mmCIF file of C-alpha atoms in Angstrom:
data_model
loop_
_atom_site.group_PDB
_atom_site.id
_atom_site.type_symbol
_atom_site.label_atom_id
_atom_site.label_comp_id
_atom_site.label_asym_id
_atom_site.label_seq_id
_atom_site.Cartn_x
_atom_site.Cartn_y
_atom_site.Cartn_z
ATOM 1 C CA MET A 1 113.887 61.880 108.156
ATOM 2 C CA ASN A 2 110.921 64.146 108.815
ATOM 3 C CA ALA A 3 111.234 67.648 107.434
ATOM 4 C CA VAL A 4 111.605 70.375 110.024
ATOM 5 C CA VAL A 5 108.456 72.511 110.196
ATOM 6 C CA GLU A 6 109.232 76.200 110.566
ATOM 7 C CA ARG A 7 107.233 78.076 113.172
ATOM 8 C CA MET A 8 104.814 80.388 111.453
ATOM 9 C CA PRO A 9 104.138 83.995 112.411
ATOM 10 C CA ALA A 10 100.693 85.227 113.411
ATOM 11 C CA LEU A 11 99.056 87.906 111.259
ATOM 12 C CA TYR A 12 96.355 90.499 111.560
ATOM 13 C CA LEU A 13 95.438 91.922 108.184
ATOM 14 C CA SER A 14 92.992 94.466 106.896
ATOM 15 C CA HIS A 15 91.190 92.484 104.254
ATOM 16 C CA GLY A 16 89.563 95.112 102.110
ATOM 17 C CA ALA A 17 86.471 94.565 100.024
ATOM 18 C CA PRO A 18 86.067 92.867 96.633
ATOM 19 C CA PRO A 19 87.310 95.996 94.757
ATOM 20 C CA LEU A 20 90.682 95.573 96.508
ATOM 21 C CA ALA A 21 91.703 93.553 93.445
ATOM 22 C CA ASP A 22 91.469 96.736 91.357
ATOM 23 C CA ASP A 23 93.593 98.870 93.670
ATOM 24 C CA PRO A 24 96.898 99.933 92.065
ATOM 25 C CA VAL A 25 98.968 99.341 95.225
ATOM 26 C CA TRP A 26 97.405 97.086 97.829
ATOM 27 C CA PRO A 27 97.403 93.705 95.988
ATOM 28 C CA ALA A 28 101.142 94.023 95.384
ATOM 29 C CA GLU A 29 101.678 94.814 99.071
ATOM 30 C CA LEU A 30 99.837 91.649 100.063
ATOM 31 C CA ALA A 31 101.742 89.583 97.492
ATOM 32 C CA ALA A 32 105.092 90.913 98.722
ATOM 33 C CA TRP A 33 104.096 90.104 102.299
ATOM 34 C CA SER A 34 103.267 86.495 101.548
ATOM 35 C CA ALA A 35 106.435 86.082 99.475
ATOM 36 C CA ALA A 36 108.479 87.002 102.554
ATOM 37 C CA LEU A 37 106.739 84.409 104.763
ATOM 38 C CA PRO A 38 107.706 80.772 105.218
ATOM 39 C CA ARG A 39 105.375 78.565 103.215
ATOM 40 C CA PRO A 40 102.492 77.507 105.490
ATOM 41 C CA LYS A 41 101.441 73.910 105.851
ATOM 42 C CA ALA A 42 97.896 75.233 106.298
ATOM 43 C CA ILE A 43 96.132 78.542 106.952
ATOM 44 C CA LEU A 44 93.638 79.199 109.756
ATOM 45 C CA VAL A 45 91.493 82.318 109.228
ATOM 46 C CA VAL A 46 89.269 84.135 111.703
ATOM 47 C CA SER A 47 87.282 86.681 109.710
ATOM 48 C CA ALA A 48 85.214 89.651 110.842
ATOM 49 C CA HIS A 49 82.461 88.345 108.582
ATOM 50 C CA TRP A 50 81.665 85.139 110.433
ATOM 51 C CA GLU A 51 80.187 85.501 113.888
ATOM 52 C CA GLU A 52 78.654 82.297 115.153
ATOM 53 C CA ALA A 53 78.342 80.736 118.579
ATOM 54 C CA PRO A 54 79.269 78.207 119.658
ATOM 55 C CA LEU A 55 82.587 78.374 117.829
ATOM 56 C CA ALA A 56 82.175 76.804 114.419
ATOM 57 C CA LEU A 57 84.545 75.273 111.898
ATOM 58 C CA GLY A 58 83.879 75.901 108.229
ATOM 59 C CA ALA A 59 84.129 73.455 105.375
ATOM 60 C CA THR A 60 86.941 70.910 105.470
ATOM 61 C CA GLY A 61 86.511 70.214 101.775
ATOM 62 C CA THR A 62 86.418 72.528 98.781
ATOM 63 C CA VAL A 63 83.014 74.200 98.605
ATOM 64 C CA PRO A 64 81.774 77.410 96.914
ATOM 65 C CA LEU A 65 82.807 80.759 98.346
ATOM 66 C CA VAL A 66 80.421 82.925 100.352
ATOM 67 C CA TYR A 67 79.780 86.154 98.423
ATOM 68 C CA ASP A 68 78.632 88.071 101.473
ATOM 69 C CA PHE A 69 78.204 91.458 99.813
ATOM 70 C CA TRP A 70 75.548 93.138 97.718
ATOM 71 C CA GLY A 71 75.305 95.587 94.866
ATOM 72 C CA PHE A 72 78.753 95.040 93.370
ATOM 73 C CA PRO A 73 79.485 94.538 89.653
ATOM 74 C CA GLU A 74 78.941 90.988 88.470
ATOM 75 C CA HIS A 75 82.615 90.123 87.956
ATOM 76 C CA TYR A 76 83.236 90.216 91.717
ATOM 77 C CA TYR A 77 80.857 87.278 92.059
ATOM 78 C CA ALA A 78 82.841 85.294 89.489
ATOM 79 C CA VAL A 79 85.960 85.128 91.682
ATOM 80 C CA ARG A 80 86.934 81.584 92.635
ATOM 81 C CA TYR A 81 89.367 80.331 95.271
ATOM 82 C CA ALA A 82 89.263 76.541 95.370
ATOM 83 C CA ALA A 83 91.818 75.973 98.129
ATOM 84 C CA PRO A 84 91.996 72.461 99.578
ATOM 85 C CA GLY A 85 90.163 71.848 102.807
ATOM 86 C CA ALA A 86 92.067 71.214 106.010
ATOM 87 C CA PRO A 87 90.459 68.284 107.878
ATOM 88 C CA GLU A 88 93.611 67.531 109.896
ATOM 89 C CA LEU A 89 93.796 71.144 111.026
ATOM 90 C CA ALA A 90 90.106 71.003 111.953
ATOM 91 C CA ASP A 91 90.840 67.966 114.153
ATOM 92 C CA SER A 92 93.624 69.872 115.894
ATOM 93 C CA VAL A 93 91.415 72.915 116.453
ATOM 94 C CA ARG A 94 88.710 70.750 118.018
ATOM 95 C CA LYS A 95 91.219 69.231 120.428
ATOM 96 C CA LEU A 96 92.626 72.623 121.402
ATOM 97 C CA LEU A 97 89.340 74.470 121.840
ATOM 98 C CA ARG A 98 86.711 71.942 122.821
ATOM 99 C CA GLY A 99 86.119 71.500 126.531
ATOM 100 C CA ALA A 100 83.494 71.557 129.262
ATOM 101 C CA GLY A 101 81.106 74.344 128.396
ATOM 102 C CA ARG A 102 83.080 75.096 125.216
ATOM 103 C CA PRO A 103 81.487 73.176 122.340
ATOM 104 C CA VAL A 104 82.933 73.312 118.843
ATOM 105 C CA VAL A 105 80.551 72.624 115.975
ATOM 106 C CA ASP A 106 81.024 71.918 112.289
ATOM 107 C CA VAL A 107 79.346 73.753 109.418
ATOM 108 C CA PRO A 108 80.536 71.577 106.516
ATOM 109 C CA ASP A 109 78.925 73.623 103.740
ATOM 110 C CA ARG A 110 80.226 77.005 104.946
ATOM 111 C CA GLY A 111 82.739 78.323 102.411
ATOM 112 C CA LEU A 112 85.281 81.105 102.781
ATOM 113 C CA ASP A 113 83.767 84.578 103.038
ATOM 114 C CA HIS A 114 85.317 87.694 101.523
ATOM 115 C CA GLY A 115 87.255 88.447 104.709
ATOM 116 C CA ALA A 116 89.157 85.235 104.016
ATOM 117 C CA TYR A 117 89.345 84.798 100.260
ATOM 118 C CA VAL A 118 89.840 88.418 99.137
ATOM 119 C CA PRO A 119 93.306 88.712 100.745
ATOM 120 C CA LEU A 120 94.205 85.067 100.079
ATOM 121 C CA VAL A 121 93.637 85.529 96.344
ATOM 122 C CA GLU A 122 96.366 88.170 96.418
ATOM 123 C CA MET A 123 98.693 86.442 98.884
ATOM 124 C CA PHE A 124 98.478 82.819 97.771
ATOM 125 C CA PRO A 125 96.930 82.963 94.282
ATOM 126 C CA ALA A 126 97.692 79.325 93.429
ATOM 127 C CA ALA A 127 95.097 78.276 96.037
ATOM 128 C CA ASP A 128 97.211 75.227 96.821
ATOM 129 C CA ILE A 129 97.480 75.603 100.605
ATOM 130 C CA PRO A 130 94.735 74.071 102.778
ATOM 131 C CA VAL A 131 92.541 76.711 104.423
ATOM 132 C CA LEU A 132 90.196 76.450 107.391
ATOM 133 C CA GLN A 133 87.930 79.285 108.508
ATOM 134 C CA VAL A 134 86.817 79.459 112.124
ATOM 135 C CA SER A 135 83.957 81.589 113.408
ATOM 136 C CA MET A 136 84.151 84.260 116.095
ATOM 137 C CA PRO A 137 81.844 82.994 118.848
ATOM 138 C CA THR A 138 82.003 86.340 120.651
ATOM 139 C CA LEU A 139 83.180 89.906 120.187
ATOM 140 C CA ASP A 140 84.580 90.066 123.720
ATOM 141 C CA PRO A 141 88.277 90.923 123.227
ATOM 142 C CA ARG A 142 89.384 88.961 126.309
ATOM 143 C CA GLU A 143 87.609 85.808 125.204
ATOM 144 C CA LEU A 144 89.102 86.123 121.732
ATOM 145 C CA LEU A 145 92.550 86.645 123.252
ATOM 146 C CA GLU A 146 92.119 83.361 125.120
ATOM 147 C CA ILE A 147 91.033 81.568 121.946
ATOM 148 C CA GLY A 148 94.198 82.831 120.279
ATOM 149 C CA ARG A 149 96.305 81.541 123.163
ATOM 150 C CA LYS A 150 94.766 78.105 122.811
ATOM 151 C CA LEU A 151 95.420 78.099 119.062
ATOM 152 C CA ALA A 152 99.045 79.233 119.436
ATOM 153 C CA PRO A 153 100.570 75.691 119.376
ATOM 154 C CA LEU A 154 99.397 75.332 115.775
ATOM 155 C CA ARG A 155 102.082 77.810 114.744
ATOM 156 C CA ASP A 156 104.702 75.171 115.614
ATOM 157 C CA GLU A 157 102.954 72.798 113.217
ATOM 158 C CA GLY A 158 103.368 75.147 110.272
ATOM 159 C CA VAL A 159 99.918 76.750 110.495
ATOM 160 C CA LEU A 160 99.605 80.419 109.564
ATOM 161 C CA ILE A 161 97.057 82.012 111.907
ATOM 162 C CA VAL A 162 95.354 85.016 110.314
ATOM 163 C CA GLY A 163 92.990 87.428 112.010
ATOM 164 C CA SER A 164 91.205 89.242 109.188
ATOM 165 C CA GLY A 165 89.461 92.532 109.871
ATOM 166 C CA PHE A 166 90.054 96.212 109.153
ATOM 167 C CA PHE A 167 92.112 98.504 111.385
ATOM 168 C CA THR A 168 89.394 101.150 111.158
ATOM 169 C CA HIS A 169 85.920 100.285 109.948
ATOM 170 C CA ASN A 170 83.246 102.943 109.865
ATOM 171 C CA LEU A 171 81.609 103.068 106.461
ATOM 172 C CA ALA A 172 80.905 106.756 106.988
ATOM 173 C CA ALA A 173 84.428 107.140 105.596
ATOM 174 C CA LEU A 174 83.037 106.226 102.194
ATOM 175 C CA ARG A 175 80.921 109.388 102.310
ATOM 176 C CA TYR A 176 83.717 111.648 103.544
ATOM 177 C CA LEU A 177 84.150 114.698 101.295
ATOM 178 C CA GLY A 178 87.002 116.464 103.050
ATOM 179 C CA GLU A 179 90.671 116.446 102.160
ATOM 180 C CA GLY A 180 92.877 113.541 103.125
ATOM 181 C CA VAL A 181 91.365 110.893 105.390
ATOM 182 C CA PRO A 182 88.771 111.369 108.135
ATOM 183 C CA GLY A 183 90.377 112.612 111.332
ATOM 184 C CA TRP A 184 88.930 109.813 113.446
ATOM 185 C CA SER A 185 90.446 107.182 111.154
ATOM 186 C CA ALA A 186 93.900 108.770 111.248
ATOM 187 C CA GLU A 187 93.712 109.292 115.016
ATOM 188 C CA PHE A 188 92.757 105.706 115.726
ATOM 189 C CA ASP A 189 95.398 104.359 113.376
ATOM 190 C CA ASP A 190 98.062 106.430 115.138
ATOM 191 C CA TRP A 191 96.861 105.378 118.597
ATOM 192 C CA GLY A 192 96.618 101.720 117.656
ATOM 193 C CA THR A 193 100.071 101.725 116.091
ATOM 194 C CA ARG A 194 101.607 103.207 119.235
ATOM 195 C CA ALA A 195 99.744 100.734 121.462
ATOM 196 C CA LEU A 196 101.029 97.814 119.404
ATOM 197 C CA LEU A 197 104.594 99.131 119.510
ATOM 198 C CA ALA A 198 104.312 99.512 123.291
ATOM 199 C CA GLN A 199 102.837 95.983 123.564
ATOM 200 C CA ASP A 200 100.015 97.580 125.550
ATOM 201 C CA VAL A 201 97.506 94.774 125.291
ATOM 202 C CA ASP A 202 95.435 96.169 128.157
ATOM 203 C CA ALA A 203 94.877 99.425 126.266
ATOM 204 C CA LEU A 204 93.984 97.549 123.088
ATOM 205 C CA LEU A 205 91.513 95.375 124.983
ATOM 206 C CA ASP A 206 89.769 98.551 126.172
ATOM 207 C CA PHE A 207 90.111 100.373 122.854
ATOM 208 C CA GLU A 208 86.524 101.661 122.900
ATOM 209 C CA ASN A 209 87.376 103.781 125.931
ATOM 210 C CA LYS A 210 91.145 104.263 125.636
ATOM 211 C CA ALA A 211 91.491 105.192 121.960
ATOM 212 C CA PRO A 212 90.821 108.848 121.052
ATOM 213 C CA ALA A 213 88.293 107.846 118.409
ATOM 214 C CA GLY A 214 87.518 104.266 119.394
ATOM 215 C CA ARG A 215 83.777 104.336 118.930
ATOM 216 C CA LEU A 216 84.005 106.260 115.678
ATOM 217 C CA ALA A 217 86.678 104.003 114.225
ATOM 218 C CA HIS A 218 84.661 100.921 115.175
ATOM 219 C CA PRO A 219 80.954 101.632 115.746
ATOM 220 C CA ARG A 220 80.718 97.857 115.970
ATOM 221 C CA THR A 221 83.774 95.885 117.020
ATOM 222 C CA GLU A 222 83.748 92.948 114.615
ATOM 223 C CA HIS A 223 86.522 94.255 112.349
ATOM 224 C CA PHE A 224 88.929 94.966 115.208
ATOM 225 C CA ALA A 225 88.024 91.794 117.108
ATOM 226 C CA PRO A 226 90.169 89.373 115.024
ATOM 227 C CA LEU A 227 93.248 91.293 116.195
ATOM 228 C CA PHE A 228 92.795 89.748 119.640
ATOM 229 C CA VAL A 229 92.943 86.209 118.289
ATOM 230 C CA THR A 230 96.218 87.196 116.633
ATOM 231 C CA LEU A 231 97.550 88.805 119.819
ATOM 232 C CA GLY A 232 96.697 85.693 121.811
ATOM 233 C CA ALA A 233 98.405 83.436 119.280
ATOM 234 C CA ALA A 234 101.457 85.728 119.368
ATOM 235 C CA GLU A 235 101.754 85.993 123.142
ATOM 236 C CA GLY A 236 105.406 86.008 124.154
ATOM 237 C CA GLU A 237 106.429 87.455 120.802
ATOM 238 C CA LEU A 238 104.679 90.803 120.868
ATOM 239 C CA ASP A 239 108.091 92.441 120.939
ATOM 240 C CA ARG A 240 108.608 90.969 117.477
ATOM 241 C CA GLY A 241 105.603 92.727 116.009
ATOM 242 C CA LYS A 242 105.809 94.965 112.982
ATOM 243 C CA SER A 243 103.464 96.821 110.674
ATOM 244 C CA VAL A 244 103.836 95.344 107.203
ATOM 245 C CA ILE A 245 101.174 97.418 105.439
ATOM 246 C CA ASP A 246 99.966 100.878 106.388
ATOM 247 C CA GLY A 247 98.165 103.784 104.780
ATOM 248 C CA PHE A 248 94.493 104.204 103.978
ATOM 249 C CA TRP A 249 91.982 102.849 101.481
ATOM 250 C CA MET A 250 88.791 104.828 100.926
ATOM 251 C CA GLY A 251 89.418 106.561 104.249
ATOM 252 C CA LEU A 252 89.903 103.366 106.255
ATOM 253 C CA ALA A 253 93.205 102.371 107.834
ATOM 254 C CA LYS A 254 94.565 99.274 106.093
ATOM 255 C CA ARG A 255 97.261 98.669 108.718
ATOM 256 C CA SER A 256 98.272 95.020 108.830
ATOM 257 C CA VAL A 257 100.722 93.536 111.315
ATOM 258 C CA GLN A 258 102.883 90.465 111.801
ATOM 259 C CA PHE A 259 104.186 88.874 114.983
ATOM 260 C CA GLY A 260 107.074 86.456 114.831
#
């Protein structure tokens, strides 16, 4: 008999930067989160660090990682994450997303960037689950929501859909000299948390205008954008959303949420 495949939740996580591995708290939070999840058959990641149109599929074999950062100590460039490729998942994604006026292309030598591998190293350190990274072809929240909706059936096939960004992402926080966290970061985190609890997708879609510090929290939208893929994939289960990780890291909100 065929084994029953458990429906996977959809995640939005704040992925951190390479030094996340040295944080005294956050890696354990990510590890505890993954330990509480059903084991995925495969993982599909949409990262803030890959914008490419038309929508592109990364490597379906094991290729070197993309160290898309500069000026860090050498040991961060020695990290490896040789997860298996996911060619069957890539086939499914093509079928779900490709259509008239909606091409899907392959970039077979494009490895996982740090928005994908940094959290996966902490969550699934054995690197034994196939991983596929998909580009963001747009930063339009509504278009990304629709992409998530189209990808949603993969959850019933045991695929863990992960939108990887950062709940607030203005690197001015790194230069903040005041006490606590920057006010704009705390304000946006509070607003976003309440909007998620209220399932107010319309407000989230218009976060630049509706949030009290929307344009400060995200001067550019790429780190909030993956949330909309997650929300689309979780449609119908937004009432089952929960924050799994909260708090701040170097002034940025590391809030990460799960639906289903």
